[in-house]
Amino acid sequence: MLEIHNLSISFQRNRASFDRETLSVVSDISLSVQPGEIVALIGASGAGKSLVAHALLGLLPANATMSGEFIFKGKRLSPAGIQELRGREIALIPQSVTHLNPLTRVGKQVYRSARLSGRCADTAHTSCDRTFARYQLADTVKSMYPFQISRGMARRVLTATATAGNANLIIADEPTTGLDPEVSEQSLAHLKELATQGKGVVLITHDLENGVQIADTLVVLYEGMTVEITPARALEENDLIMHPYTRSLWQALPRNGFMSLPPTPSSSTLNRNGCLFAERCPQARPGCRQSAPSLRRVNHKLVRCNHVAG
Amino acid sequence: MKTSAIIHSFWLQKVGRLMLTLALVATLAFTLVNLSPVDPVTAYLGMDRMQIGQEQEQLIVARWGLDKGPVERFFLWTGNALKGDLGRSMIFNEPVTEVIAKRFLTSLNLMACAWLLSGIFGFVLGVLSGLYKNSLLDRCIRLYAYTVASTPSFWMGMVLLAIFSVQLGITPISGAYPPGTTSADATMWQHLHHLLLPAATLSVIGIAQIALHTREKMIDAMNSNYALFAMAQGDSRFGVAVHQALRNIALPAITLQFASLGELFGGSVLAEQVFSYPGLGKATVDAGIRGDVPLLLGITLFSAIFVFGGNTVADLLYTKLDPRITNRSEPL
Ligand SMILES: Nc1ncnc2c1ncn2[C@@H]1O[C@H](COP(=O)(O)OP(=O)(O)OP(=O)(O)O)[C@@H](O)[C@H]1O
Ligand code: SF4
Ligand SMILES: [Mg+2]
């Protein structure tokens, strides 16, 4: 359904008046999503997860440049083509309530989204009502402003707004951040439900647990780079072949005893010649700092590490 | 119950602050006037001193305590002011309150025109400029705004006067109605005709400032998270501007517009001077130049109230129009 090939994103930053600096934040990410599949994009804060979603939708900020290509339903996406697909074919469930207009009532925003996806005034109202019912939002919520609703409700409103148009590919950005366990469970269940209906789902999260719970495929990002692409159940089956970063995330999970890594070095001191993870990698060897590893196929997964063997 | 308490305290606070402001302004103005080397008796009686009799002069001197020290005079003046008597203007030979009322009505036409023109055009230009950032349109608007925003209003007035009144002769040189007529028998069209240039002078600069301010707000709004989400739903940039951005930038713009009445007042003083427009601004300059102390003090107090009123309306609008404040006490 969706293929991303070699996506790189960088930012132009003015340091002094004539001194321009190019900051590479996403490099060479490739992934694919099938209908009915949930692909989890996992990475720490600032790894570039949201930017991947924004790039796909053609909504990067003006000072960003990107390269790479997107193939949606077999066709290469052009900037003009993506405009047609937004909301109708590809929907984004954004990261926080700040993505709702603070001065517009919630009901009106869901209705507008339905209208934008190409419905006429009448069917937009019924589809709006239906989404409200599906996400257990009371009718009174319609007349509320975003600042009046709880976090859990906001999550459901965002999901309702994004899915009012019945898109086939759903990108959910951090659907569980800041929610208590029960509500976040519910939020994930909604995504699972969308996948069961045959929609492709990209789940963006910093929490490996989320991915392991509902995703089919995990794409692990480190500093804007894919370090591993693996079937989700491989982790549950305690597969020992994995990238050291993925392993550290896995071991940091509550159920595995919170073993955590030394803190991330700041990106400015990051050695870009060798493996980006070398400073924190428990398995690092001298050679890791000299040559950057490339993504290698090891059995049924892709790993960016020189020292993982099948 | 709770809401009415909030409203109550709002007004209580406002009235308290107004009183404090007026007291400060009055003290300051009075002090400044007394520091200036004008003999108080001459200042209060002006040219009339030759004409009025000794007895009457004594009466006025007693009433305003002109033979007393400045502190005592201040309290006498304050006492009279509290009773609504601001004294007599020497240059107009009328009670100060009447001069202010009449002159303010004349100025009101001018200020209202300039206020509406600059508010509406400034906002529209700012929205377009921000929406089509870096386009040719935006560059033209910015060039205009930056050039004009740094221009003094009296100079702008003289340039317009030189072009439209002197060179082209399509607008009158001065006044609020044709010379030889009175305000009452001048037609509406004649009034408007005389209003044209002073209002343009005032708004040309106002437009620039408001456009630049609105442009920044518009750019922020178009880069906001809610704009991104709306575009992700398939909306066009124009649709996002109309449905999302506009309501978010209109609120601060309206508030700012009311809060800027002080600047408008200041601008009108200069513009009225250039065009000899017989409004409150010209009266202020005349009172200053000819040492009409009662009028000067009266106008100072009045302008303080005027600006304060503008700010209060701004506050009120903000609380009324922004649902985040209006609905604060509402239960979820
Ligand atoms: N407009 C911008 N200009 C410069 N740098 C930017 C800009 N937007 C994002 N970045 C940088 O890109 C990096 C990735 O941002 P992104 O929002 O994709 O992170 P994320 O993985 O979604 O993190 P989070 O979990 O915090 O949402 C960040 O480190 C940020 O500093
Ligand atoms: S290449 Fe070396 S440093 Fe990098 S993850 Fe593999 S073992 Fe660690
Ligand atoms: Mg993010």
XYZ file of C-alpha atoms and ligand atoms in Angstrom:
682
model
C 0.000 0.000 0.000
C 2.720 2.483 1.020
C 6.432 2.299 0.357
C 8.952 4.846 1.538
C 12.295 4.713 -0.248
C 15.444 6.365 1.090
C 13.772 9.284 2.814
C 16.182 11.945 4.072
C 15.244 15.254 5.634
C 17.518 18.126 6.575
C 17.055 21.626 7.880
C 18.741 24.842 6.840
C 19.627 26.872 9.859
C 21.078 30.376 9.849
C 23.868 30.526 12.365
C 25.238 33.955 11.546
C 23.968 36.164 8.736
C 25.861 34.382 5.968
C 26.813 31.187 7.705
C 24.273 28.530 6.874
C 24.298 25.175 8.526
C 22.610 22.081 7.227
C 21.249 19.871 9.927
C 20.429 16.363 8.871
C 17.601 14.981 11.015
C 16.345 11.987 9.034
C 18.615 9.908 6.837
C 17.832 7.143 4.473
C 14.655 5.697 5.955
C 12.852 3.005 3.972
C 9.767 1.090 5.020
C 6.585 -0.383 3.619
C 3.026 -0.849 4.863
C 0.525 -3.446 3.588
C -3.275 -3.192 3.893
C -4.345 -4.411 7.328
C -0.813 -4.149 8.656
C 0.332 -2.081 11.614
C 3.869 -0.774 11.277
C 5.326 0.811 14.396
C 7.874 3.586 13.972
C 9.823 3.520 17.210
C 12.378 6.039 18.394
C 13.283 8.376 21.225
C 12.071 11.969 21.341
C 13.676 13.943 18.518
C 14.502 10.845 16.459
C 12.522 12.350 13.563
C 9.342 10.265 13.741
C 6.863 13.090 13.305
C 8.911 14.508 10.455
C 8.576 11.249 8.511
C 4.789 11.584 8.761
C 4.818 15.250 7.798
C 7.121 14.553 4.859
C 4.776 11.866 3.561
C 1.906 14.354 3.670
C 4.000 17.030 1.983
C 3.724 19.274 5.028
C 7.335 19.865 6.036
C 8.203 23.364 7.236
C 9.641 25.763 4.652
C 13.241 25.500 5.869
C 13.306 21.718 5.384
C 14.575 19.888 2.319
C 13.856 16.248 1.626
C 14.912 13.568 -0.795
C 13.622 10.074 -1.426
C 10.328 8.855 -2.789
C 6.917 7.672 -1.690
C 4.923 5.045 -3.546
C 1.259 4.847 -2.663
C -0.908 2.085 -4.154
C 1.718 1.468 -6.815
C 2.001 5.075 -7.926
C 4.822 7.460 -7.243
C 3.609 10.434 -5.186
C 4.248 13.906 -6.548
C 3.776 17.025 -4.419
C 0.565 17.792 -6.312
C -0.601 14.197 -6.021
C -0.233 14.104 -2.264
C -2.524 17.102 -1.927
C -5.345 15.049 -3.432
C -4.769 12.189 -1.009
C -4.626 14.114 2.246
C -7.646 13.343 4.373
C -9.232 11.174 1.666
C -6.667 8.380 1.338
C -4.062 9.194 3.971
C -5.074 10.496 7.384
C -2.915 11.821 10.194
C -3.898 11.492 13.835
C -1.643 14.176 15.269
C 0.438 14.163 18.403
C -1.382 16.558 20.746
C -4.490 18.691 21.350
C -2.592 21.704 20.097
C -3.453 20.378 16.641
C -7.081 21.298 17.227
C -8.083 24.890 16.606
C -8.314 26.436 20.084
C -11.158 28.753 19.070
C -13.422 26.324 17.219
C -15.944 23.987 18.818
C -14.996 20.327 18.646
C -18.102 19.260 16.707
C -17.449 21.829 14.025
C -13.893 20.587 13.553
C -14.975 16.977 13.029
C -17.687 18.173 10.660
C -15.219 20.264 8.667
C -12.917 17.267 8.368
C -15.787 15.210 6.965
C -16.574 17.991 4.492
C -12.934 18.189 3.438
C -12.886 14.486 2.669
C -15.431 15.211 -0.037
C -18.790 14.655 1.643
C -21.767 16.922 1.036
C -23.344 18.829 3.913
C -25.927 16.122 4.751
C -23.716 13.049 4.712
C -21.030 14.997 6.549
C -23.455 15.468 9.444
C -24.367 11.799 9.613
C -20.751 10.697 9.297
C -19.858 13.189 12.001
C -22.541 11.722 14.291
C -21.369 8.211 13.507
C -17.730 8.964 14.382
C -18.841 10.595 17.621
C -20.774 7.458 18.523
C -17.942 5.148 17.485
C -15.497 6.869 19.815
C -17.990 7.129 22.682
C -18.071 10.894 22.590
C -21.233 12.363 24.097
C -23.237 14.799 22.000
C -22.450 17.550 24.490
C -18.764 17.314 23.574
C -19.637 18.779 20.172
C -20.234 22.211 21.640
C -17.065 22.208 23.732
C -13.812 23.939 22.956
C -10.554 21.915 22.899
C -9.382 23.398 26.212
C -12.474 22.017 27.933
C -11.941 18.335 27.187
C -9.776 15.803 28.991
C -6.645 14.249 27.470
C -8.327 10.937 26.798
C -11.244 12.701 25.178
C -8.862 14.831 23.131
C -7.217 11.670 21.842
C -10.592 10.326 20.740
C -11.549 13.663 19.190
C -8.303 13.703 17.203
C -8.921 10.136 16.065
C -12.504 11.011 15.195
C -11.412 14.078 13.247
C -8.749 12.179 11.333
C -10.939 9.186 10.500
C -14.071 11.150 9.599
C -12.982 10.840 5.975
C -12.583 7.068 5.852
C -8.949 7.081 4.696
C -7.109 3.843 3.855
C -3.786 4.691 5.448
C -3.783 6.007 9.003
C -0.723 7.588 10.612
C -1.110 7.819 14.389
C 1.477 10.081 16.019
C 2.127 9.143 19.673
C -1.412 7.953 20.375
C -0.689 7.012 23.996
C 1.581 9.757 25.321
C 0.250 11.319 28.506
C -2.663 8.928 28.858
C -3.274 6.668 31.827
C -2.933 2.920 31.062
C -6.639 2.240 30.643
C -7.199 5.093 28.184
C -4.046 4.320 26.250
C -5.172 0.687 25.957
C -8.402 1.972 24.431
C -6.537 4.270 22.066
C -4.462 1.340 20.764
C -7.585 -0.808 20.450
C -9.064 1.808 18.122
C -6.010 1.528 15.876
C -6.134 -2.258 15.913
C -9.783 -2.022 14.905
C -8.889 0.211 11.950
C -6.283 -2.328 10.819
C -8.807 -5.148 11.072
C -10.994 -3.182 8.669
C -8.158 -3.497 6.164
C -6.559 -0.122 6.610
C -2.805 0.305 6.753
C -1.653 1.838 10.033
C 1.617 3.567 10.879
C 1.968 3.808 14.642
C 4.490 6.413 15.738
C 5.645 5.910 19.301
C 8.605 6.221 21.648
C 7.309 3.252 23.629
C 8.494 -0.112 22.356
C 5.795 -1.779 24.459
C 3.058 -0.171 22.307
C 4.667 -1.548 19.196
C 5.116 -5.028 20.590
C 1.485 -5.024 21.739
C -0.324 -4.280 18.496
C 2.119 -3.895 15.591
C 3.085 -6.477 12.980
C 6.342 -4.833 12.007
C 8.694 -2.668 14.046
C 10.887 -0.012 12.475
C 13.386 1.242 15.046
C 14.895 4.694 14.522
C 18.018 6.084 16.132
C 19.056 9.683 15.421
C 16.996 9.776 12.247
C 18.300 6.472 10.916
C 16.650 3.063 10.657
C 18.643 0.706 12.843
C 16.324 -2.268 12.608
C 13.234 -3.514 10.797
C 11.824 -6.637 12.364
C 8.585 -8.592 12.734
C 7.106 -7.649 16.111
C 6.745 -11.185 17.377
C 10.500 -11.764 17.020
C 10.989 -9.767 20.205
C 8.340 -11.669 22.135
C 9.959 -14.906 21.053
C 13.121 -13.642 22.681
C 15.033 -13.633 19.436
C 18.631 -12.896 20.305
C 19.461 -11.482 16.930
C 18.755 -7.834 17.249
C 20.391 -4.480 17.044
C 22.029 -3.431 20.333
C 19.781 -0.330 20.472
C 16.605 -2.375 20.060
C 17.889 -4.740 22.689
C 18.495 -1.862 25.079
C 14.955 -0.557 24.506
C 13.657 -4.073 25.101
C 15.594 -4.453 28.311
C 14.427 -1.067 29.532
C 10.788 -2.182 29.471
C 9.185 -2.613 32.913
C 8.617 -6.306 32.335
C 12.327 -6.825 31.630
C 13.601 -4.922 34.632
C 14.299 -1.329 33.552
C 17.909 -1.806 32.455
C 18.792 1.495 30.892
C 21.642 2.889 28.845
C 23.947 5.827 29.480
C 22.342 9.100 28.319
C 22.405 10.158 24.683
C 25.396 12.278 23.699
C 24.316 15.604 22.200
C 23.966 15.374 18.427
C 26.661 17.996 17.828
C 29.354 15.764 19.336
C 27.991 12.730 17.530
C 30.629 11.049 15.397
C 28.984 10.857 11.975
C 31.760 8.761 10.405
C 31.184 5.618 12.360
C 28.152 3.938 13.863
C 25.892 6.603 15.413
C 25.171 4.354 18.356
C 28.816 3.649 19.174
C 29.007 6.038 22.187
C 26.297 4.129 24.021
C 26.599 0.662 22.585
C 27.475 -2.072 25.096
C 28.918 -4.193 22.260
C 30.912 -1.442 20.611
C 34.330 -2.350 19.262
C 37.108 -0.066 18.007
C 36.127 -0.668 14.376
C 32.577 0.656 14.998
C 33.806 4.256 15.232
C 35.605 4.094 11.892
C 33.121 2.631 9.438
C 29.389 3.291 9.434
C 27.385 0.067 9.228
C 24.757 -0.270 6.528
C 21.365 -1.962 6.755
C 21.978 -5.720 6.323
C 19.553 -8.553 5.910
C 19.987 -11.067 8.714
C 17.539 -13.954 8.473
C 14.072 -12.358 8.289
C 15.036 -8.890 9.465
C 17.094 -5.845 8.514
C 19.739 -4.653 10.980
C 22.214 -1.784 10.842
C 25.100 -3.228 12.844
C 28.390 -4.788 11.796
C 28.456 -7.324 14.551
C 25.075 -9.018 14.475
C 25.336 -12.460 12.957
C 22.566 -14.787 11.819
C -23.245 33.825 41.607
C -19.568 33.200 40.960
C -19.655 34.878 37.553
C -21.356 37.977 38.925
C -18.658 38.181 41.597
C -16.003 38.065 38.882
C -17.752 40.789 36.898
C -18.122 42.822 40.067
C -14.458 42.673 40.890
C -13.588 43.465 37.253
C -15.446 46.761 37.362
C -14.307 47.576 40.863
C -10.738 47.111 39.751
C -11.298 49.186 36.610
C -12.861 52.115 38.465
C -10.120 51.996 41.075
C -7.444 52.020 38.434
C -9.105 54.888 36.551
C -9.199 56.973 39.740
C -5.565 56.267 40.436
C -4.587 57.081 36.833
C -6.508 60.350 36.856
C -5.000 61.363 40.197
C -1.501 60.682 38.888
C -2.107 62.423 35.566
C -3.655 65.446 37.284
C -0.772 65.769 39.734
C 1.841 65.401 37.060
C 0.154 67.793 34.641
C -0.396 70.370 37.354
C 3.196 70.149 38.493
C 4.526 70.547 34.960
C 2.312 73.541 34.243
C 3.432 75.189 37.461
C 7.054 74.628 36.651
C 6.615 76.575 33.431
C 7.317 80.305 33.722
C 3.740 81.508 33.263
C 2.225 83.883 35.780
C -0.833 81.999 37.067
C -3.108 85.026 37.101
C -2.246 85.884 33.505
C -2.521 82.256 32.559
C -5.995 81.949 34.030
C -7.277 85.271 32.849
C -5.346 85.659 29.644
C -6.198 88.551 27.313
C -9.387 89.127 29.246
C -7.354 90.630 32.021
C -7.508 93.990 30.273
C -11.238 93.831 29.781
C -12.653 92.537 33.033
C -13.067 94.724 36.008
C -10.998 94.691 39.136
C -13.818 93.134 41.113
C -14.398 90.313 38.753
C -10.684 89.585 38.654
C -10.677 89.401 42.425
C -13.576 86.960 42.268
C -11.764 84.660 39.898
C -8.515 84.971 41.815
C -10.353 83.933 44.975
C -12.192 81.102 43.289
C -9.047 79.489 41.840
C -6.793 80.621 44.660
C -4.442 82.316 42.241
C -2.839 84.298 45.013
C -2.089 81.118 46.955
C 0.725 78.589 46.731
C 0.733 75.781 44.140
C -0.306 73.048 46.607
C -3.352 74.906 47.768
C -4.213 75.788 44.181
C -3.969 72.172 43.233
C -6.507 71.159 45.847
C -8.858 73.964 44.888
C -8.592 72.918 41.241
C -9.152 69.256 42.133
C -12.176 70.167 44.256
C -13.720 72.147 41.399
C -12.837 69.425 38.910
C -14.603 66.832 41.039
C -17.703 69.024 40.883
C -17.375 69.020 37.089
C -15.990 72.569 36.818
C -12.698 72.657 34.950
C -12.643 76.428 34.712
C -12.802 78.720 31.708
C -10.649 78.455 28.645
C -8.994 81.804 28.065
C -8.451 81.420 24.323
C -11.998 80.311 23.543
C -13.600 82.288 26.353
C -15.880 79.363 27.133
C -16.042 76.774 29.897
C -13.337 74.160 29.361
C -15.859 71.303 29.434
C -17.794 72.878 26.569
C -14.686 73.473 24.485
C -13.643 69.854 24.960
C -17.095 68.517 24.125
C -17.372 70.557 20.911
C -13.831 69.976 19.768
C -13.977 66.293 20.563
C -17.036 65.817 18.353
C -15.155 67.375 15.453
C -12.131 65.184 16.139
C -14.324 62.150 16.521
C -15.219 62.227 12.805
C -11.572 62.329 11.895
C -10.443 59.722 14.397
C -13.297 57.320 13.649
C -12.546 57.492 9.908
C -8.838 56.929 10.402
C -9.470 54.217 12.973
C -11.816 52.237 10.733
C -9.737 52.720 7.593
C -6.474 51.666 9.184
C -8.091 48.814 11.108
C -9.810 47.280 8.087
C -7.177 47.892 5.416
C -4.299 47.115 7.748
C -5.857 43.817 8.720
C -6.676 42.777 5.159
C -3.230 43.703 3.844
C -1.556 41.945 6.763
C -3.564 38.765 6.211
C -2.761 38.683 2.478
C 0.868 39.493 3.088
C 1.262 36.734 5.669
C -0.705 34.194 3.660
C 1.277 34.763 0.483
C 4.574 35.255 2.281
C 7.480 36.266 0.003
C 5.201 36.686 -3.024
C 5.301 39.868 -5.085
C 2.194 41.088 -3.248
C 3.857 40.501 0.111
C 6.982 42.316 -0.970
C 5.003 45.337 -2.161
C 3.014 45.473 1.057
C 6.163 45.170 3.139
C 7.952 47.849 1.164
C 5.003 50.172 1.718
C 4.719 49.288 5.387
C 8.386 49.651 6.279
C 8.714 52.924 4.391
C 5.616 54.478 5.854
C 5.908 53.106 9.381
C 9.056 55.130 9.904
C 7.531 58.362 8.578
C 6.473 61.094 11.032
C 2.775 61.858 10.620
C 3.161 65.635 10.291
C 5.621 65.153 7.436
C 3.253 62.704 5.750
C 0.511 65.295 6.190
C 2.566 67.987 4.515
C 3.488 65.751 1.596
C -0.164 64.861 1.012
C -1.116 68.506 1.363
C 1.516 69.548 -1.168
C 0.368 66.956 -3.694
C -3.408 66.888 -3.399
C -4.238 70.392 -2.229
C -1.486 72.559 -3.652
C -0.458 70.756 -6.861
C -3.660 69.027 -7.883
C -6.068 71.243 -5.997
C -8.588 68.489 -5.433
C -8.740 68.725 -1.673
C -9.109 71.771 0.584
C -6.025 73.213 2.251
C -7.363 73.468 5.753
C -10.298 73.435 8.135
C -13.241 71.126 8.690
C -15.661 73.054 6.429
C -15.322 75.784 3.789
C -14.141 79.158 5.099
C -16.978 81.606 5.590
C -19.506 78.939 6.543
C -20.143 77.431 9.929
C -20.116 73.773 10.847
C -23.910 73.828 10.988
C -24.561 74.990 7.428
C -21.775 73.051 5.728
C -23.106 70.017 3.866
C -22.226 66.467 4.697
C -20.213 66.264 1.476
C -18.247 69.367 2.399
C -17.450 67.844 5.759
C -16.265 64.628 4.152
C -14.233 66.537 1.590
C -12.362 68.332 4.354
C -11.934 65.106 6.278
C -10.284 63.278 3.415
C -6.651 64.336 3.718
C -6.325 64.425 7.520
C -7.952 60.992 7.745
C -5.690 59.653 4.997
C -2.625 61.033 6.796
C -3.595 59.298 9.986
C -4.572 55.994 8.396
C -1.708 55.663 5.921
C 0.607 55.198 8.873
C -1.878 53.197 10.948
C -2.384 50.767 8.058
C 1.349 50.117 7.871
C 1.681 49.316 11.552
C -1.382 47.100 11.686
C -0.429 45.299 8.466
C 3.026 44.432 9.783
C 1.626 43.210 13.074
C -1.109 41.146 11.413
C 1.398 39.677 8.948
C 3.529 38.223 11.743
C 0.460 36.777 13.451
C -0.752 35.320 10.172
C 2.575 33.625 9.463
C 2.580 32.133 12.961
C -0.987 30.914 12.503
C -0.193 29.301 9.144
C 2.770 27.503 10.739
C 0.750 26.400 13.750
C -0.091 22.832 14.631
C -3.784 23.366 13.968
C -3.009 24.646 10.469
C -0.849 21.573 9.830
C -3.642 19.269 10.959
C -6.201 21.095 8.822
C -3.956 20.705 5.782
C -3.437 17.048 6.631
C -7.220 16.764 6.387
C -7.010 18.033 2.843
C -7.672 21.724 3.276
C -5.894 24.205 1.002
C -3.767 27.043 2.335
C -6.555 29.469 1.524
C -9.139 27.267 3.270
C -6.938 27.049 6.347
C -6.568 30.831 6.325
C -10.319 31.391 6.188
C -11.504 28.596 8.466
C -8.688 28.322 10.986
C -6.232 31.199 11.016
C -8.598 34.164 10.677
C -10.480 33.683 13.925
C -7.238 33.201 15.803
C -5.669 36.414 14.572
C -8.822 38.564 14.547
C -9.142 38.420 18.315
C -5.773 39.996 19.164
C -6.158 42.407 16.239
C -9.460 43.790 17.537
C -8.057 44.086 21.017
C -4.981 45.868 19.761
C -7.120 48.229 17.740
C -8.924 49.422 20.873
C -5.754 49.556 22.900
C -4.133 51.823 20.293
C -6.551 54.731 20.812
C -3.771 56.582 22.611
C -1.565 56.542 19.539
C -4.503 57.641 17.412
C -5.054 60.575 19.741
C -1.386 61.502 19.579
C -1.398 61.231 15.787
C -4.473 63.418 15.500
C -2.765 66.224 17.445
C -0.117 66.463 14.725
C -2.420 65.860 11.775
C -4.929 68.460 12.948
C -2.120 70.956 13.342
C -0.938 70.449 9.765
C -4.444 70.761 8.294
C -5.686 73.391 10.758
C -8.492 70.994 11.492
C -10.470 72.520 14.365
C -10.562 69.439 16.580
C -9.326 68.589 20.022
C -5.798 67.983 18.791
C -5.479 71.499 17.402
C -7.011 72.880 20.598
C -4.302 71.040 22.546
C -1.509 72.664 20.572
C -3.144 76.104 20.768
C -3.656 75.760 24.503
C -0.039 74.759 24.904
C 1.373 77.559 22.773
C -0.790 80.317 24.247
C -0.529 79.096 27.805
C -4.218 78.312 28.343
C -3.652 76.390 31.552
C -7.252 75.379 32.397
C -7.856 74.026 28.911
C -4.541 72.216 28.844
C -5.256 70.510 32.157
C -8.791 69.682 31.048
C -7.629 68.106 27.792
C -4.957 66.127 29.609
C -7.567 64.641 31.948
C -9.939 63.983 29.079
C -7.339 62.203 26.960
C -6.430 60.036 29.945
C -10.079 59.002 30.269
C -10.311 58.430 26.504
C -7.273 56.150 26.382
C -8.363 54.376 29.522
C -11.783 53.796 27.945
C -10.125 52.246 24.900
C -8.094 49.889 27.034
C -11.139 48.896 29.050
C -13.077 48.077 25.881
C -10.087 46.011 24.728
C -10.070 44.051 27.992
C -13.832 43.574 27.887
C -13.816 42.366 24.274
C -11.035 39.976 25.056
C -12.903 38.381 27.909
C -16.155 38.317 25.936
C -14.827 37.015 22.627
C -12.278 34.458 23.773
C -14.095 31.276 24.774
C -11.090 30.219 26.820
C -11.836 33.087 29.195
C -15.615 33.322 28.835
C -16.256 29.660 29.552
C -13.728 29.347 32.302
C -16.271 29.095 35.110
C -18.517 26.745 33.176
C -18.572 23.156 34.411
C -17.332 20.514 32.000
N 11.392 23.460 11.832
C 12.505 22.822 12.293
N 13.711 23.411 12.185
C 14.823 22.798 12.646
N 14.826 21.604 13.218
C 13.659 20.952 13.358
C 12.422 21.535 12.915
N 11.407 20.666 13.186
C 11.985 19.604 13.789
N 13.332 19.758 13.877
C 14.275 18.801 14.448
O 14.022 17.533 13.921
C 14.151 16.528 14.906
C 13.044 15.516 14.803
O 11.818 16.119 15.098
P 10.478 15.271 15.231
O 9.395 16.212 15.626
O 10.263 14.459 14.028
O 10.822 14.320 16.451
P 9.939 13.159 17.035
O 10.673 11.886 16.795
O 8.556 13.250 16.538
O 10.008 13.477 18.589
P 8.827 13.620 19.644
O 8.701 12.303 20.307
O 9.402 14.670 20.579
O 7.635 14.068 18.942
C 14.169 17.242 16.247
O 15.384 16.970 16.880
C 14.072 18.698 15.949
O 15.104 19.386 16.612
S 28.013 -1.286 14.751
Fe 29.130 -1.497 16.659
S 28.557 0.302 17.831
Fe 27.139 0.136 16.171
S 25.438 -0.991 17.064
Fe 26.736 -2.502 16.091
S 28.090 -3.140 17.703
Fe 27.149 -1.289 18.415
Mg 6.762 13.854 17.272
